[in-house]
Structure formats: structure tokens, C-alpha cells
Coordinates of N, CA and C in Angstrom, one line a residue:
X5 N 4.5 77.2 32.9 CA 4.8 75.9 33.5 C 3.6 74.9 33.5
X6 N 2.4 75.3 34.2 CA 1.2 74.9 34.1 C 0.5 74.2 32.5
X7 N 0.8 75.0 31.9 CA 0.4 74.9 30.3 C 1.4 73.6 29.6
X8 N 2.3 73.4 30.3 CA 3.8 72.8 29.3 C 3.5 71.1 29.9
X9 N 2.9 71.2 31.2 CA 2.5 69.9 31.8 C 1.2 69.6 31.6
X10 N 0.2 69.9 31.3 CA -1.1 69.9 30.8 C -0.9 69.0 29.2
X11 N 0.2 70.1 28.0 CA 0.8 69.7 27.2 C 1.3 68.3 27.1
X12 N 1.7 68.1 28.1 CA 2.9 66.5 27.9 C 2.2 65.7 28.5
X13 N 1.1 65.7 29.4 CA 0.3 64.9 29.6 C -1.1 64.5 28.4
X14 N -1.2 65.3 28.0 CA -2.4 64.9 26.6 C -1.5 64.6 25.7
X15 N 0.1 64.5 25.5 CA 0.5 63.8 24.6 C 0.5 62.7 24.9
X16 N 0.9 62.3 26.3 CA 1.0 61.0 26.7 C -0.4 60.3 26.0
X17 N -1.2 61.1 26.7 CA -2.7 60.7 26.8 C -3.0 59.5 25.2
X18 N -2.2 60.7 24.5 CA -2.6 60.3 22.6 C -1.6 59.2 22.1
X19 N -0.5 59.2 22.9 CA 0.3 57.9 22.8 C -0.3 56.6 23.3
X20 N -1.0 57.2 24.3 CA -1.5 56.0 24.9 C -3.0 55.1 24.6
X21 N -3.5 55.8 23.5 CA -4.9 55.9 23.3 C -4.9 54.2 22.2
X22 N -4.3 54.3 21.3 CA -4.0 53.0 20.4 C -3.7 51.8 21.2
X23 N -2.6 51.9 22.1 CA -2.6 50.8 23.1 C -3.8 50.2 23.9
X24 N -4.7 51.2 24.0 CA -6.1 51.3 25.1 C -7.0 50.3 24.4
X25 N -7.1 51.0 22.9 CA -7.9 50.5 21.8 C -7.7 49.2 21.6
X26 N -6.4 48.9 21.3 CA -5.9 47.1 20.8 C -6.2 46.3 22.1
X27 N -5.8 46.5 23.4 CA -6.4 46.0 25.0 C -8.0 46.0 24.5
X28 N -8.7 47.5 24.2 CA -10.0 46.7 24.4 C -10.9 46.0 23.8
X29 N -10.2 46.1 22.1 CA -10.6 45.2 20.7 C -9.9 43.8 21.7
X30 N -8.7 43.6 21.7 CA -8.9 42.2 22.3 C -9.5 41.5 24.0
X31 N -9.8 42.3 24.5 CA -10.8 42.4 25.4 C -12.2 41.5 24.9
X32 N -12.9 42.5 24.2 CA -14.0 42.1 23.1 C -13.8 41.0 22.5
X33 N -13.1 40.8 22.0 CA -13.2 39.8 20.9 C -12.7 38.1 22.0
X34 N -11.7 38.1 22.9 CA -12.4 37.0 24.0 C -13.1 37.1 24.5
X35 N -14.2 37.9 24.8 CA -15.2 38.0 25.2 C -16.7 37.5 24.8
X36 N -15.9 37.3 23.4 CA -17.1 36.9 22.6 C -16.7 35.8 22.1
X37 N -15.5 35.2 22.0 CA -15.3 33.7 22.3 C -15.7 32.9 23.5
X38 N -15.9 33.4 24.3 CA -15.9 32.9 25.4 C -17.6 32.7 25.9
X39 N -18.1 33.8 25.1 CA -19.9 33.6 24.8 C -20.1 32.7 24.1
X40 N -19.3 32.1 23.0 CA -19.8 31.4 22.4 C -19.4 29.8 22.6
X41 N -18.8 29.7 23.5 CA -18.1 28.9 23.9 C -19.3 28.3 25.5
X42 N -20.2 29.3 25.9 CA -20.7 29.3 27.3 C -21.7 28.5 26.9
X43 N -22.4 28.0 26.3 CA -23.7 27.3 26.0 C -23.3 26.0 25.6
X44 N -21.8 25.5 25.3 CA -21.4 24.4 25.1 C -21.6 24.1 23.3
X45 N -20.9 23.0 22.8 CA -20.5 22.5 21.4 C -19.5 21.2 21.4
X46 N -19.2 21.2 20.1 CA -18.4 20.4 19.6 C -17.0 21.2 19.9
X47 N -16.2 20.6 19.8 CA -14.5 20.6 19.9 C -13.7 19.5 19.6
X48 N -12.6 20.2 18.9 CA -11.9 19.1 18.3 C -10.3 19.8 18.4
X49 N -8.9 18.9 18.8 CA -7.5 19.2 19.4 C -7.5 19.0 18.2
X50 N -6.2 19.4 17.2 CA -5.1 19.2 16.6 C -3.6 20.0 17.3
X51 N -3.0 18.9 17.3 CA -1.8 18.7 17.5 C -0.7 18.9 16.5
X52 N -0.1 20.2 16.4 CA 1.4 20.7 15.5 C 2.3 19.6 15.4
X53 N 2.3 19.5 13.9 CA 4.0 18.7 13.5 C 4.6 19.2 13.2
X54 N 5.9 18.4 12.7 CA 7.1 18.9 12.8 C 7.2 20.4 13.5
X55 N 7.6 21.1 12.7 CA 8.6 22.7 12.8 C 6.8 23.4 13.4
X56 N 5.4 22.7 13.7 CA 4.9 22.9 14.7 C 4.7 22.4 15.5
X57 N 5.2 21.6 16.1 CA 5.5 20.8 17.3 C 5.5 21.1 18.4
X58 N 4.5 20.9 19.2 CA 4.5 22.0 20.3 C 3.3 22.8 20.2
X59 N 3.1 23.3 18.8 CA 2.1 24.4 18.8 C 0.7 23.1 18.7
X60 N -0.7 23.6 18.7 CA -1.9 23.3 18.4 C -3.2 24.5 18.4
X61 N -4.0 23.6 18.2 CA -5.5 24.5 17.8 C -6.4 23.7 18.2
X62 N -7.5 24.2 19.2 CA -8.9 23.6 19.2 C -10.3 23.9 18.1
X63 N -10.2 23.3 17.2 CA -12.3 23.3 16.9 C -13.0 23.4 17.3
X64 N -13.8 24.7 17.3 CA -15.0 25.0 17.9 C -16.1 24.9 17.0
X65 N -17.0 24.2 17.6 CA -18.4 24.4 16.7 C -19.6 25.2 17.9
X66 N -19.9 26.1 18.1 CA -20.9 26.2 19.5 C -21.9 25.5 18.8
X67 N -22.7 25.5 19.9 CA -24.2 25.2 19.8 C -25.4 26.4 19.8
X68 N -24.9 27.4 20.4 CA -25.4 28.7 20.8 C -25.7 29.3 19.1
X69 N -27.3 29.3 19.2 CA -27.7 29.7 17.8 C -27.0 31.5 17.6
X70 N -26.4 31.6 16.3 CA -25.8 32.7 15.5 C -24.1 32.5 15.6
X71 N -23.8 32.1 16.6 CA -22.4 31.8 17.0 C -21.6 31.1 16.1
X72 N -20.5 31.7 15.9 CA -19.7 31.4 14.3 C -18.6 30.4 14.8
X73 N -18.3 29.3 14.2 CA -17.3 28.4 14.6 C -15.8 29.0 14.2
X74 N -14.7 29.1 15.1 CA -14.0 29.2 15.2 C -12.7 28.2 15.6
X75 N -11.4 28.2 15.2 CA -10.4 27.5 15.8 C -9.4 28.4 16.8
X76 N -8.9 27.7 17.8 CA -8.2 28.1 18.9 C -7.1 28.1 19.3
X77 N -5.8 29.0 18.7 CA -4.5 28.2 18.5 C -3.6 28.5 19.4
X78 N -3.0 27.9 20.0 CA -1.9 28.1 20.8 C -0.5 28.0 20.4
X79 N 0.2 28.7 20.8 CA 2.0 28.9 20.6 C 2.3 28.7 19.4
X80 N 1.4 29.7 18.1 CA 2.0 28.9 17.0 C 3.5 29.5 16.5
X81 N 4.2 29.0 15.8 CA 5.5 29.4 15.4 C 5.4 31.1 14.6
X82 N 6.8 31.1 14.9 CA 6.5 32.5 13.6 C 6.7 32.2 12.1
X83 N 5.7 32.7 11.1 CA 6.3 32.2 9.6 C 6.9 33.0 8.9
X84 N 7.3 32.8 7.7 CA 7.5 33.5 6.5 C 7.0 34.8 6.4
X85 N 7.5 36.4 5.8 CA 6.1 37.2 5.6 C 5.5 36.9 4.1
X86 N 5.9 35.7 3.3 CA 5.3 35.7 2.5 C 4.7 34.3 2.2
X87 N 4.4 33.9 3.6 CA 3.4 32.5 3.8 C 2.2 32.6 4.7
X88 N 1.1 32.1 4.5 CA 0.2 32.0 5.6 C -0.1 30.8 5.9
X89 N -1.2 30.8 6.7 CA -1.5 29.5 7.4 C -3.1 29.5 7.0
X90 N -3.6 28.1 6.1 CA -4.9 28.4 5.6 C -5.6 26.8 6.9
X91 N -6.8 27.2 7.3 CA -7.7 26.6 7.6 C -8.6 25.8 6.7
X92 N -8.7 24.6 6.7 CA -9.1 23.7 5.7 C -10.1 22.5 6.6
X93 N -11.8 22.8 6.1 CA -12.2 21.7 6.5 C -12.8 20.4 5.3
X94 N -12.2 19.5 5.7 CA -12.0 18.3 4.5 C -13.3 17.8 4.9
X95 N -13.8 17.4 3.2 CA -15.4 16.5 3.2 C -14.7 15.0 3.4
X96 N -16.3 14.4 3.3 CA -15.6 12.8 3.5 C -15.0 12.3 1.8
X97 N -15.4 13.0 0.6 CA -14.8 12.2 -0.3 C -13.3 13.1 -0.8
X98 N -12.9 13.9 0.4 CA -11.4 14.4 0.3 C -11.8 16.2 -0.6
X99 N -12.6 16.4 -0.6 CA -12.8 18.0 -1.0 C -11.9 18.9 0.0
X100 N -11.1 19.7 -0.1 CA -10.8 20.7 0.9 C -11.4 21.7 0.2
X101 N -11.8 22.8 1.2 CA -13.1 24.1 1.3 C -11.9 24.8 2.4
X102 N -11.6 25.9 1.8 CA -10.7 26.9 2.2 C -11.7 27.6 3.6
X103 N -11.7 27.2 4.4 CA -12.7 28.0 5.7 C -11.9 29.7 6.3
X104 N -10.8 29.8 6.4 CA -9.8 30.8 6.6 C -8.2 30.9 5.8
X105 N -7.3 32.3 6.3 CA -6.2 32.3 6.0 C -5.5 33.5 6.7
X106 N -4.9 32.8 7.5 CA -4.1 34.1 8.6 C -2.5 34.1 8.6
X107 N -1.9 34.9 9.5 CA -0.5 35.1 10.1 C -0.8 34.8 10.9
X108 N 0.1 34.3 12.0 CA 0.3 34.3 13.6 C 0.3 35.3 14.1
X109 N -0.2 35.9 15.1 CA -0.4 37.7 15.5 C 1.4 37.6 16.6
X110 N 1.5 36.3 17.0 CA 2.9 36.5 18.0 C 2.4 36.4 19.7
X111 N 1.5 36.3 19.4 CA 0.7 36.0 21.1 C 0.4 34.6 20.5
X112 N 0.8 34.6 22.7 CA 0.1 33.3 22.8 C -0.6 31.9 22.3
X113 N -2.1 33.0 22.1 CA -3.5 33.1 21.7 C -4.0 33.0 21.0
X114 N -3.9 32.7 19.7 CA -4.9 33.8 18.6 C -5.8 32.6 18.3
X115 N -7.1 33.3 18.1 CA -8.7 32.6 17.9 C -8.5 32.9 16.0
X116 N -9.5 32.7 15.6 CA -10.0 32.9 13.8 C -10.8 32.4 13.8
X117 N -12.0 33.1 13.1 CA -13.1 32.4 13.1 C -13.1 31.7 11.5
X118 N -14.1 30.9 11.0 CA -14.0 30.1 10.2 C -15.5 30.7 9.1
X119 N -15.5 30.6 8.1 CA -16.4 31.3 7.3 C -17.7 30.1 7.0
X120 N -17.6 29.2 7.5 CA -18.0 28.1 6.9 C -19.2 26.9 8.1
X121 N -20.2 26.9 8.1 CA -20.2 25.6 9.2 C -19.5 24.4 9.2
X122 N -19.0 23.5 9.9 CA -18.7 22.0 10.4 C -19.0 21.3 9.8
X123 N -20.3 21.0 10.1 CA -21.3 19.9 9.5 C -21.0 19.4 8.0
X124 N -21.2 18.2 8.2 CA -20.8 17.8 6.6 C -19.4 17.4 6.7
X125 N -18.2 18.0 7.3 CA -16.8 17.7 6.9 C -16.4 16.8 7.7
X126 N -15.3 15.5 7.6 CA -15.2 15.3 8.7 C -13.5 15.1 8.7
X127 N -13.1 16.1 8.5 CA -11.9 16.4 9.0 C -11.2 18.1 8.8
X128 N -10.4 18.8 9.6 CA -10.0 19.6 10.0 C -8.1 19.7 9.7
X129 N -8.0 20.9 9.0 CA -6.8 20.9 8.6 C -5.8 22.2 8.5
X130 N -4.3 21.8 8.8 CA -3.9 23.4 9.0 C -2.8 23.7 8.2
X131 N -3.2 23.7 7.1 CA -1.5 24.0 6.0 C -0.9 25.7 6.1
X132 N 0.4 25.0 5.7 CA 1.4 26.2 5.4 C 1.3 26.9 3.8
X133 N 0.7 27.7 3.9 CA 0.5 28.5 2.0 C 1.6 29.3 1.4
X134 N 1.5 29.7 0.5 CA 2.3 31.0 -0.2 C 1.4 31.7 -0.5
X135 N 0.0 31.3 -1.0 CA -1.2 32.0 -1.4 C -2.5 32.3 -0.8
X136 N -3.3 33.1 0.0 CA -4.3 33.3 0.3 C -5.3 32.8 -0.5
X137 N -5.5 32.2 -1.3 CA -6.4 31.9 -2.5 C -5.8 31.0 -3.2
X138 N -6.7 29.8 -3.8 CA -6.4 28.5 -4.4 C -6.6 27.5 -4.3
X139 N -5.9 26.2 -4.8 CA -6.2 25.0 -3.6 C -5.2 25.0 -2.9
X140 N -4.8 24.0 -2.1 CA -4.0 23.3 -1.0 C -2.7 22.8 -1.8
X141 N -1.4 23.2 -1.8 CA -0.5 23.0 -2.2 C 0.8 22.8 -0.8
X142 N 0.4 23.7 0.3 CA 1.1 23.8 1.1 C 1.2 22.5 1.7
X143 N 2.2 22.4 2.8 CA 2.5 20.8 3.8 C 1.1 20.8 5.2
X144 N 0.5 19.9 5.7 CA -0.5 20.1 6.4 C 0.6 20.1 7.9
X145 N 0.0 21.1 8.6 CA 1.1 20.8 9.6 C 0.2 20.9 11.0
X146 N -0.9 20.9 11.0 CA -1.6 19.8 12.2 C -3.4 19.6 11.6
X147 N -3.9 18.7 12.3 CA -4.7 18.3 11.5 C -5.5 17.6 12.6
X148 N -7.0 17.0 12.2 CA -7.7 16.4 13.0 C -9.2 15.8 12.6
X149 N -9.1 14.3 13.0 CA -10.7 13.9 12.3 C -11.8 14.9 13.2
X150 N -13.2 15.2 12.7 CA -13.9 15.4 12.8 C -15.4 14.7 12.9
X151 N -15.6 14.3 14.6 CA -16.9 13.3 14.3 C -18.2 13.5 14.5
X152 N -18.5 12.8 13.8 CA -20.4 13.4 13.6 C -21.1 13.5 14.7
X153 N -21.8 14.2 15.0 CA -22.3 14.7 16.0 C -23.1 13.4 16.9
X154 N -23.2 13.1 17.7 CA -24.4 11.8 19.1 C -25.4 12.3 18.8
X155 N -26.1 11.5 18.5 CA -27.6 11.7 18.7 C -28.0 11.1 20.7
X156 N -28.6 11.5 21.3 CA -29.2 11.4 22.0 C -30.2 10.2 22.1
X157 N -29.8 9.1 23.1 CA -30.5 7.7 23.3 C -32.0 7.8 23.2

């Protein structure tokens, strides 16, 4: 009897261990948005259209030296499983530079960081793809200027 409850409790234990892990990978990982976020930066809203309407993303640039710029998205919709959502930061003579390319995870929440610094672009873009890789073909479905940084009087 002893042995049979010992048993079903370390199975539990091992069912429960993956759950533990994903809580404390995303634990971590706001945790480390939120570091990079504490020293202050640039930020920039885009606001979802149409069929994302409702949903948005903040641009983050920190200031905190090593700190990777990331975007911040809220309530996005669910997509296609054979579409993504590419991150695009536009130069001023209209270049897009593929900076990411994700799914929606279905939370809330989801952060992504951006492969790319800020500087230099000055706009911010969120298309719907078929392709991880390419150019921009997809509909932009929120978006946002990007302004050059204040200099200090």
C-alpha cells in the first residue's frame, strides 16, 4: 500500500514537472523584459487593424547597454497554421528588414525580441505572411512611425 502511493505520487510529480518548467521559462523570460525595460528607452504603440482590431504591440528600444529590443503584444488574434506574423522595421527610403517572425502563443502576452537595432528606421511594421523568409507580401496589420531619438537641450 505504502509503495503504490509513493508510486502515484512521483507520477504525479513527473506530470507535473513540464508544467513547472514552462511557469518558470516564462517566469524568466518577463523577468528579463522587465530588466530591460527598468533603466528606461524608447517605446513606440501600434495599434491592430482590421481582423486586428483590438489587438496591439509596444516597441521597445532600452537604453540599458546589451539589452535586445523587443516588441510587446497584446490580445493578438489566432492565425492560420500556415501563416505567420513578421516584424518589419521600415528605413526612411521604404526598405523593409525582416527583424522577426512568429505565431501567436494564445496568451495574453507574448513579447519577441527583434534581431536588429532601431536606429536608423523610422517606422515599425506588423504583416500577416505565408512565408518565414522573403520580402513583405503579406497585408500590414498594425504599424507605427518611429521617431528619432531628443537630443538633450
Amino acid at each position: 500500500m505504502g509503495s503504490s502511493i509513493v508510486t502515484m505520487w512521483a507520477r504525479r510529480v513527473r506530470l507535473m514537472n513540464p508544467m513547472i518548467e514552462a511557469i518558470v521559462a516564462q517566469r524568466d523570460q518577463l523577468y528579463g523584459l522587465l530588466e530591460s525595460m527598468r533603466q528606461g528607452g524608447r517605446e513606440w504603440y501600434m495599434a491592430g487593424k482590421d481582423t486586428f482590431a483590438g489587438a496591439g504591440a509596444t516597441l521597445y528600444d532600452p537604453r540599458a547597454e546589451g539589452k535586445q529590443p523587443f516588441v510587446l503584444f497584446h490580445d493578438l488574434p489566432t492565425i492560420a497554421a500556415d501563416k505567420v506574423l513578421t516584424i518589419w522595421l521600415v528605413s526612411p527610403d521604404s526598405t523593409w528588414a525582416r527583424a522577426a517572425t512568429f505565431q501567436p502563443n494564445g496568451q495574453d502576452i507574448q513579447a519577441v525580441r527583434i534581431s536588429m537595432q532601431v536606429s536608423g528606421f523610422d517606422r515599425c511594421a506588423v504583416t500577416l505572411e505565408d512565408a518565414s523568409w522573403g520580402p513583405r507580401y503579406g497585408a500590414v496589420v498594425m504599424e507605427s512611425r518611429i521617431a528619432p531619438p531628443t537630443t538633450a537641450p
